[in-house]
PDB file of C-alpha atoms and ligand atoms in Angstrom:
ATOM      1  CA  UNK A   6      -0.013   0.003   0.025  1.00  0.00           C
ATOM      2  CA  UNK A   7       1.356   3.388  -1.067  1.00  0.00           C
ATOM      3  CA  UNK A   8       0.617   6.277   1.224  1.00  0.00           C
ATOM      4  CA  UNK A   9       0.799   9.774  -0.189  1.00  0.00           C
ATOM      5  CA  UNK A  10       0.319  12.938   1.895  1.00  0.00           C
ATOM      6  CA  UNK A  11      -1.184  16.107   0.453  1.00  0.00           C
ATOM      7  CA  UNK A  12      -0.623  19.435   2.187  1.00  0.00           C
ATOM      8  CA  UNK A  13      -4.155  20.752   2.773  1.00  0.00           C
ATOM      9  CA  UNK A  14      -3.221  24.301   3.647  1.00  0.00           C
ATOM     10  CA  UNK A  15      -4.863  26.084   0.637  1.00  0.00           C
ATOM     11  CA  UNK A  16      -5.138  25.884  -3.139  1.00  0.00           C
ATOM     12  CA  UNK A  17      -5.695  23.050  -5.540  1.00  0.00           C
ATOM     13  CA  UNK A  18      -5.495  20.336  -2.867  1.00  0.00           C
ATOM     14  CA  UNK A  19      -8.775  18.525  -3.686  1.00  0.00           C
ATOM     15  CA  UNK A  20      -7.819  18.420  -7.368  1.00  0.00           C
ATOM     16  CA  UNK A  21      -4.513  16.759  -6.447  1.00  0.00           C
ATOM     17  CA  UNK A  22      -6.387  14.216  -4.332  1.00  0.00           C
ATOM     18  CA  UNK A  23      -8.650  13.367  -7.224  1.00  0.00           C
ATOM     19  CA  UNK A  24      -5.641  13.298  -9.617  1.00  0.00           C
ATOM     20  CA  UNK A  25      -3.622  10.902  -7.476  1.00  0.00           C
ATOM     21  CA  UNK A  26      -6.575   8.605  -7.022  1.00  0.00           C
ATOM     22  CA  UNK A  27      -7.057   8.593 -10.852  1.00  0.00           C
ATOM     23  CA  UNK A  28      -3.379   7.893 -11.439  1.00  0.00           C
ATOM     24  CA  UNK A  29      -3.448   4.992  -8.944  1.00  0.00           C
ATOM     25  CA  UNK A  30      -6.529   3.616 -10.751  1.00  0.00           C
ATOM     26  CA  UNK A  31      -4.799   3.846 -14.091  1.00  0.00           C
ATOM     27  CA  UNK A  32      -1.761   2.076 -12.724  1.00  0.00           C
ATOM     28  CA  UNK A  33      -3.894  -0.543 -10.898  1.00  0.00           C
ATOM     29  CA  UNK A  34      -2.207   0.442  -7.660  1.00  0.00           C
ATOM     30  CA  UNK A  35      -3.742   1.021  -4.232  1.00  0.00           C
ATOM     31  CA  UNK A  36      -2.888   4.469  -2.900  1.00  0.00           C
ATOM     32  CA  UNK A  37      -4.060   5.882   0.407  1.00  0.00           C
ATOM     33  CA  UNK A  38      -4.154   9.674   0.418  1.00  0.00           C
ATOM     34  CA  UNK A  39      -3.366  11.293   3.762  1.00  0.00           C
ATOM     35  CA  UNK A  40      -4.847  14.805   3.878  1.00  0.00           C
ATOM     36  CA  UNK A  41      -2.236  16.591   5.946  1.00  0.00           C
ATOM     37  CA  UNK A  42      -3.475  19.301   8.276  1.00  0.00           C
ATOM     38  CA  UNK A  43      -1.018  19.209  11.187  1.00  0.00           C
ATOM     39  CA  UNK A  44       2.654  18.392  11.655  1.00  0.00           C
ATOM     40  CA  UNK A  45       1.962  15.352  13.844  1.00  0.00           C
ATOM     41  CA  UNK A  46       0.539  13.456  10.831  1.00  0.00           C
ATOM     42  CA  UNK A  47       3.966  13.408   9.219  1.00  0.00           C
ATOM     43  CA  UNK A  48       5.973  10.257   9.931  1.00  0.00           C
ATOM     44  CA  UNK A  49       7.936   7.515   8.223  1.00  0.00           C
ATOM     45  CA  UNK A  50       4.750   5.710   7.134  1.00  0.00           C
ATOM     46  CA  UNK A  51       4.184   8.471   4.482  1.00  0.00           C
ATOM     47  CA  UNK A  52       5.843   7.435   1.275  1.00  0.00           C
ATOM     48  CA  UNK A  53       5.549  10.645  -0.737  1.00  0.00           C
ATOM     49  CA  UNK A  54       4.217  14.106  -0.709  1.00  0.00           C
ATOM     50  CA  UNK A  55       2.253  16.587  -2.829  1.00  0.00           C
ATOM     51  CA  UNK A  56       2.623  20.351  -2.232  1.00  0.00           C
ATOM     52  CA  UNK A  57      -0.207  21.881  -4.186  1.00  0.00           C
ATOM     53  CA  UNK A  58      -0.346  25.262  -6.025  1.00  0.00           C
ATOM     54  CA  UNK A  59      -2.350  28.170  -4.773  1.00  0.00           C
ATOM     55  CA  UNK A  60      -1.005  31.103  -2.870  1.00  0.00           C
ATOM     56  CA  UNK A  61       2.319  30.570  -1.080  1.00  0.00           C
ATOM     57  CA  UNK A  62       1.891  33.507   1.278  1.00  0.00           C
ATOM     58  CA  UNK A  63      -1.548  32.302   2.293  1.00  0.00           C
ATOM     59  CA  UNK A  64      -0.137  28.820   2.795  1.00  0.00           C
ATOM     60  CA  UNK A  65       2.579  30.105   5.014  1.00  0.00           C
ATOM     61  CA  UNK A  66      -0.001  31.992   7.111  1.00  0.00           C
ATOM     62  CA  UNK A  67      -2.373  29.090   7.174  1.00  0.00           C
ATOM     63  CA  UNK A  68       0.462  26.857   8.347  1.00  0.00           C
ATOM     64  CA  UNK A  69       1.026  28.863  11.470  1.00  0.00           C
ATOM     65  CA  UNK A  70      -1.732  27.321  13.598  1.00  0.00           C
ATOM     66  CA  UNK A  71      -0.667  23.685  13.195  1.00  0.00           C
ATOM     67  CA  UNK A  72       2.968  24.077  12.037  1.00  0.00           C
ATOM     68  CA  UNK A  73       2.252  21.908   9.021  1.00  0.00           C
ATOM     69  CA  UNK A  74       5.004  23.400   6.905  1.00  0.00           C
ATOM     70  CA  UNK A  75       7.532  22.987   9.672  1.00  0.00           C
ATOM     71  CA  UNK A  76       6.422  19.324   9.881  1.00  0.00           C
ATOM     72  CA  UNK A  77       6.771  18.935   6.114  1.00  0.00           C
ATOM     73  CA  UNK A  78      10.296  20.505   6.120  1.00  0.00           C
ATOM     74  CA  UNK A  79      11.326  18.200   9.028  1.00  0.00           C
ATOM     75  CA  UNK A  80       9.951  15.122   7.174  1.00  0.00           C
ATOM     76  CA  UNK A  81      11.815  16.074   3.964  1.00  0.00           C
ATOM     77  CA  UNK A  82      15.039  16.392   5.991  1.00  0.00           C
ATOM     78  CA  UNK A  83      14.440  13.104   7.876  1.00  0.00           C
ATOM     79  CA  UNK A  84      13.550  11.229   4.650  1.00  0.00           C
ATOM     80  CA  UNK A  85      15.586  12.929   1.974  1.00  0.00           C
ATOM     81  CA  UNK A  86      15.003  10.284  -0.688  1.00  0.00           C
ATOM     82  CA  UNK A  87      11.199  10.137  -0.521  1.00  0.00           C
ATOM     83  CA  UNK A  88       9.604  11.666  -3.610  1.00  0.00           C
ATOM     84  CA  UNK A  89       7.867  15.044  -3.464  1.00  0.00           C
ATOM     85  CA  UNK A  90       5.821  16.780  -6.192  1.00  0.00           C
ATOM     86  CA  UNK A  91       5.492  20.539  -5.745  1.00  0.00           C
ATOM     87  CA  UNK A  92       3.311  22.436  -8.175  1.00  0.00           C
ATOM     88  CA  UNK A  93       3.363  26.200  -8.630  1.00  0.00           C
ATOM     89  CA  UNK A  94       3.084  27.639  -5.069  1.00  0.00           C
ATOM     90  CA  UNK A  95       4.322  24.166  -3.912  1.00  0.00           C
ATOM     91  CA  UNK A  96       7.386  24.729  -6.115  1.00  0.00           C
ATOM     92  CA  UNK A  97       7.953  28.090  -4.429  1.00  0.00           C
ATOM     93  CA  UNK A  98       7.898  26.511  -1.053  1.00  0.00           C
ATOM     94  CA  UNK A  99      10.402  23.792  -2.119  1.00  0.00           C
ATOM     95  CA  UNK A 100      12.760  26.302  -3.664  1.00  0.00           C
ATOM     96  CA  UNK A 101      12.224  28.908  -0.992  1.00  0.00           C
ATOM     97  CA  UNK A 102      11.100  27.314   2.284  1.00  0.00           C
ATOM     98  CA  UNK A 103      11.704  30.596   4.160  1.00  0.00           C
ATOM     99  CA  UNK A 104      13.432  31.645   7.323  1.00  0.00           C
ATOM    100  CA  UNK A 105      16.999  30.328   7.417  1.00  0.00           C
ATOM    101  CA  UNK A 106      16.106  27.038   5.811  1.00  0.00           C
ATOM    102  CA  UNK A 107      18.147  25.827   2.868  1.00  0.00           C
ATOM    103  CA  UNK A 108      16.138  25.207  -0.272  1.00  0.00           C
ATOM    104  CA  UNK A 109      14.972  21.614  -0.919  1.00  0.00           C
ATOM    105  CA  UNK A 110      15.414  22.271  -4.619  1.00  0.00           C
ATOM    106  CA  UNK A 111      18.383  24.555  -5.399  1.00  0.00           C
ATOM    107  CA  UNK A 112      16.770  26.760  -8.020  1.00  0.00           C
ATOM    108  CA  UNK A 113      15.972  30.448  -7.938  1.00  0.00           C
ATOM    109  CA  UNK A 114      12.279  31.119  -8.158  1.00  0.00           C
ATOM    110  CA  UNK A 115      10.492  34.459  -8.749  1.00  0.00           C
ATOM    111  CA  UNK A 116       6.849  34.645  -7.678  1.00  0.00           C
ATOM    112  CA  UNK A 117       4.156  36.010 -10.073  1.00  0.00           C
ATOM    113  CA  UNK A 118       6.891  36.603 -12.710  1.00  0.00           C
ATOM    114  CA  UNK A 119       4.579  36.238 -15.722  1.00  0.00           C
ATOM    115  CA  UNK A 120       2.608  39.202 -14.524  1.00  0.00           C
ATOM    116  CA  UNK A 121      -0.869  39.537 -13.138  1.00  0.00           C
ATOM    117  CA  UNK A 122      -3.667  36.927 -12.888  1.00  0.00           C
ATOM    118  CA  UNK A 123      -4.996  37.976 -16.362  1.00  0.00           C
ATOM    119  CA  UNK A 124      -1.637  36.912 -17.928  1.00  0.00           C
ATOM    120  CA  UNK A 125      -2.212  33.304 -16.876  1.00  0.00           C
ATOM    121  CA  UNK A 126      -2.099  30.974 -19.834  1.00  0.00           C
ATOM    122  CA  UNK A 127      -2.114  27.399 -21.144  1.00  0.00           C
ATOM    123  CA  UNK A 128       0.678  26.031 -23.298  1.00  0.00           C
ATOM    124  CA  UNK A 129       2.248  22.670 -24.275  1.00  0.00           C
ATOM    125  CA  UNK A 130       5.243  21.872 -22.185  1.00  0.00           C
ATOM    126  CA  UNK A 131       8.093  19.609 -23.293  1.00  0.00           C
ATOM    127  CA  UNK A 132       8.789  16.992 -20.603  1.00  0.00           C
ATOM    128  CA  UNK A 133      11.597  14.494 -20.307  1.00  0.00           C
ATOM    129  CA  UNK A 134      10.889  12.334 -17.215  1.00  0.00           C
ATOM    130  CA  UNK A 135       7.513  10.837 -18.090  1.00  0.00           C
ATOM    131  CA  UNK A 136       7.682   7.272 -19.240  1.00  0.00           C
ATOM    132  CA  UNK A 137       6.083   6.702 -22.663  1.00  0.00           C
ATOM    133  CA  UNK A 138       3.273   4.565 -21.341  1.00  0.00           C
ATOM    134  CA  UNK A 139       0.068   4.416 -23.138  1.00  0.00           C
ATOM    135  CA  UNK A 140      -2.311   6.442 -21.045  1.00  0.00           C
ATOM    136  CA  UNK A 141      -5.694   5.038 -20.167  1.00  0.00           C
ATOM    137  CA  UNK A 142      -8.344   7.477 -19.145  1.00  0.00           C
ATOM    138  CA  UNK A 143      -9.796   6.593 -15.837  1.00  0.00           C
ATOM    139  CA  UNK A 144     -12.756   8.908 -16.077  1.00  0.00           C
ATOM    140  CA  UNK A 145     -13.733   8.385 -12.522  1.00  0.00           C
ATOM    141  CA  UNK A 146     -16.754  10.168 -11.147  1.00  0.00           C
ATOM    142  CA  UNK A 147     -15.552  13.224  -9.238  1.00  0.00           C
ATOM    143  CA  UNK A 148     -16.529  12.751  -5.630  1.00  0.00           C
ATOM    144  CA  UNK A 149     -17.397  15.220  -2.952  1.00  0.00           C
ATOM    145  CA  UNK A 150     -15.173  15.469   0.100  1.00  0.00           C
ATOM    146  CA  UNK A 151     -16.400  15.789   3.684  1.00  0.00           C
ATOM    147  CA  UNK A 152     -16.745  19.537   3.266  1.00  0.00           C
ATOM    148  CA  UNK A 153     -19.098  18.886   0.281  1.00  0.00           C
ATOM    149  CA  UNK A 154     -16.456  20.314  -2.144  1.00  0.00           C
ATOM    150  CA  UNK A 155     -16.338  18.826  -5.566  1.00  0.00           C
ATOM    151  CA  UNK A 156     -13.055  19.060  -7.520  1.00  0.00           C
ATOM    152  CA  UNK A 157     -13.176  21.055 -10.752  1.00  0.00           C
ATOM    153  CA  UNK A 158     -13.806  18.916 -13.777  1.00  0.00           C
ATOM    154  CA  UNK A 159     -10.501  18.245 -15.595  1.00  0.00           C
ATOM    155  CA  UNK A 160     -10.077  19.717 -19.021  1.00  0.00           C
ATOM    156  CA  UNK A 161      -9.854  17.054 -21.706  1.00  0.00           C
ATOM    157  CA  UNK A 162      -9.090  19.442 -24.539  1.00  0.00           C
ATOM    158  CA  UNK A 163      -5.636  20.052 -23.088  1.00  0.00           C
ATOM    159  CA  UNK A 164      -4.569  16.478 -23.284  1.00  0.00           C
ATOM    160  CA  UNK A 165      -1.445  16.030 -25.420  1.00  0.00           C
ATOM    161  CA  UNK A 166      -1.287  13.470 -28.167  1.00  0.00           C
ATOM    162  CA  UNK A 167       2.407  12.742 -27.849  1.00  0.00           C
ATOM    163  CA  UNK A 168       4.492  11.497 -24.973  1.00  0.00           C
ATOM    164  CA  UNK A 169       6.937  14.312 -24.608  1.00  0.00           C
ATOM    165  CA  UNK A 170       4.360  17.062 -24.458  1.00  0.00           C
ATOM    166  CA  UNK A 171       2.266  17.885 -21.444  1.00  0.00           C
ATOM    167  CA  UNK A 172      -0.680  20.333 -21.236  1.00  0.00           C
ATOM    168  CA  UNK A 173       0.663  23.180 -19.019  1.00  0.00           C
ATOM    169  CA  UNK A 174      -1.723  25.324 -17.041  1.00  0.00           C
ATOM    170  CA  UNK A 175       0.094  28.339 -15.764  1.00  0.00           C
ATOM    171  CA  UNK A 176      -1.870  30.396 -13.198  1.00  0.00           C
ATOM    172  CA  UNK A 177      -0.097  33.515 -12.002  1.00  0.00           C
ATOM    173  CA  UNK A 178       2.941  31.230 -12.161  1.00  0.00           C
ATOM    174  CA  UNK A 179       6.379  31.740 -10.828  1.00  0.00           C
ATOM    175  CA  UNK A 180       9.523  31.586 -13.041  1.00  0.00           C
ATOM    176  CA  UNK A 181      12.684  29.704 -12.334  1.00  0.00           C
ATOM    177  CA  UNK A 182      16.097  31.353 -12.478  1.00  0.00           C
ATOM    178  CA  UNK A 183      19.459  29.717 -12.253  1.00  0.00           C
ATOM    179  CA  UNK A 184      19.824  26.334 -10.615  1.00  0.00           C
ATOM    180  CA  UNK A 185      22.586  24.285  -8.958  1.00  0.00           C
ATOM    181  CA  UNK A 186      24.446  21.495 -10.829  1.00  0.00           C
ATOM    182  CA  UNK A 187      22.455  18.951  -8.851  1.00  0.00           C
ATOM    183  CA  UNK A 188      19.209  20.049 -10.522  1.00  0.00           C
ATOM    184  CA  UNK A 189      17.954  18.511 -13.724  1.00  0.00           C
ATOM    185  CA  UNK A 190      15.674  20.485 -16.015  1.00  0.00           C
ATOM    186  CA  UNK A 191      12.752  18.084 -16.873  1.00  0.00           C
ATOM    187  CA  UNK A 192      10.203  20.398 -18.352  1.00  0.00           C
ATOM    188  CA  UNK A 193      10.603  23.374 -20.695  1.00  0.00           C
ATOM    189  CA  UNK A 194       8.395  25.862 -22.503  1.00  0.00           C
ATOM    190  CA  UNK A 195      10.504  26.933 -25.392  1.00  0.00           C
ATOM    191  CA  UNK A 196      13.713  28.232 -23.747  1.00  0.00           C
ATOM    192  CA  UNK A 197      12.056  28.644 -20.324  1.00  0.00           C
ATOM    193  CA  UNK A 198      12.564  26.071 -17.565  1.00  0.00           C
ATOM    194  CA  UNK A 199       9.205  25.091 -16.082  1.00  0.00           C
ATOM    195  CA  UNK A 200      10.144  21.825 -14.254  1.00  0.00           C
ATOM    196  CA  UNK A 201      13.213  21.055 -12.081  1.00  0.00           C
ATOM    197  CA  UNK A 202      14.050  17.733 -10.451  1.00  0.00           C
ATOM    198  CA  UNK A 203      16.586  17.364  -7.605  1.00  0.00           C
ATOM    199  CA  UNK A 204      16.971  14.132  -5.724  1.00  0.00           C
ATOM    200  CA  UNK A 205      13.413  12.884  -6.264  1.00  0.00           C
ATOM    201  CA  UNK A 206      11.881  16.231  -5.576  1.00  0.00           C
ATOM    202  CA  UNK A 207      10.063  17.708  -8.528  1.00  0.00           C
ATOM    203  CA  UNK A 208       9.083  21.341  -8.830  1.00  0.00           C
ATOM    204  CA  UNK A 209       6.702  22.418 -11.606  1.00  0.00           C
ATOM    205  CA  UNK A 210       5.525  25.999 -12.218  1.00  0.00           C
ATOM    206  CA  UNK A 211       2.281  24.691 -13.825  1.00  0.00           C
ATOM    207  CA  UNK A 212      -0.740  22.715 -12.579  1.00  0.00           C
ATOM    208  CA  UNK A 213      -0.894  19.116 -13.851  1.00  0.00           C
ATOM    209  CA  UNK A 214      -3.796  18.336 -11.417  1.00  0.00           C
ATOM    210  CA  UNK A 215      -6.088  20.758 -13.466  1.00  0.00           C
ATOM    211  CA  UNK A 216      -5.876  18.521 -16.536  1.00  0.00           C
ATOM    212  CA  UNK A 217      -6.826  14.903 -17.053  1.00  0.00           C
ATOM    213  CA  UNK A 218      -3.234  13.964 -17.853  1.00  0.00           C
ATOM    214  CA  UNK A 219      -2.078  11.957 -14.837  1.00  0.00           C
ATOM    215  CA  UNK A 220       1.546  11.275 -15.892  1.00  0.00           C
ATOM    216  CA  UNK A 221       3.113  13.447 -13.189  1.00  0.00           C
ATOM    217  CA  UNK A 222       0.987  11.831 -10.520  1.00  0.00           C
ATOM    218  CA  UNK A 223       1.910   8.446 -11.997  1.00  0.00           C
ATOM    219  CA  UNK A 224       5.534   9.494 -11.796  1.00  0.00           C
ATOM    220  CA  UNK A 225       5.143  10.186  -8.091  1.00  0.00           C
ATOM    221  CA  UNK A 226       3.485   6.745  -7.439  1.00  0.00           C
ATOM    222  CA  UNK A 227       6.050   4.968  -9.655  1.00  0.00           C
ATOM    223  CA  UNK A 228       8.998   6.517  -7.675  1.00  0.00           C
ATOM    224  CA  UNK A 229       7.522   4.984  -4.512  1.00  0.00           C
ATOM    225  CA  UNK A 230       6.773   1.575  -6.004  1.00  0.00           C
ATOM    226  CA  UNK A 231      10.277   1.193  -7.497  1.00  0.00           C
ATOM    227  CA  UNK A 232      11.807   2.151  -4.153  1.00  0.00           C
ATOM    228  CA  UNK A 233       9.593  -0.196  -2.131  1.00  0.00           C
ATOM    229  CA  UNK A 234       9.976  -3.229  -4.474  1.00  0.00           C
TER     230      UNK A 234
HETATM  231  N1  LIG B   6       1.239  33.282  -7.378  1.00  0.00           N
HETATM  232  C1  LIG B   6       1.201  32.164  -6.455  1.00  0.00           C
HETATM  233  C2  LIG B   6       2.232  32.450  -5.307  1.00  0.00           C
HETATM  234  O1  LIG B   6       3.023  33.329  -5.382  1.00  0.00           O
HETATM  235  C3  LIG B   6       1.505  30.893  -7.129  1.00  0.00           C
HETATM  236  C4  LIG B   6       0.468  30.590  -8.195  1.00  0.00           C
HETATM  237  C5  LIG B   6      -0.055  29.201  -8.198  1.00  0.00           C
HETATM  238  O2  LIG B   6       0.256  28.384  -7.388  1.00  0.00           O
HETATM  239  N2  LIG B   6      -0.877  29.012  -9.162  1.00  0.00           N
HETATM  240  O3  LIG B   6       2.296  31.694  -4.405  1.00  0.00           O
END
């Protein structure tokens, strides 16, 4: 059984929950999703993490009451090889955890660097870490959570037809700057770096959970399965 924690501070967390469940279904794997709300939920039984996109300042403020981010940072230090997927604001938190903390991914990141909300856009991203599996569409019925929230329906029209392209949804996205030699660029939008991998931690400036393409979520699950087997 694979156990994946999702930081439930703010942002597209329910969409990530849905996406990872769909990815597990497509892979015929059983994944338990742990909705993380307080630091004490983080321990060695969690195999991987998702840090959703949203608003990083709001997330840092929301984290204060239960110290969730501190718990996540400690978990990433205690288990440096466990995989983490950080999208958009999640990428900001990985690259710039704040305070005196060292970055978990050594890449410069500038918030809101494409401009205001109305300059958000969709574009095909070139990716290099997604295995060329044939993708099955799970098409699961979107369920309501205990707060009666229903995830947004995923956009099918963004699905890419080839294996090295991914439908990128950029919402008031950050931009990466220079990175250390330990980072690998795994996603690009023309000359722009939009995905960086360092030691099993993957930071994307776009939102894969807002599409029906589950390959990044499948990547996260596959990292855990290969390690555990
Ligand atoms: N602009 C947000 C921030 O600075 C990130 C945007 C997003 O996650 N879609 O945190």
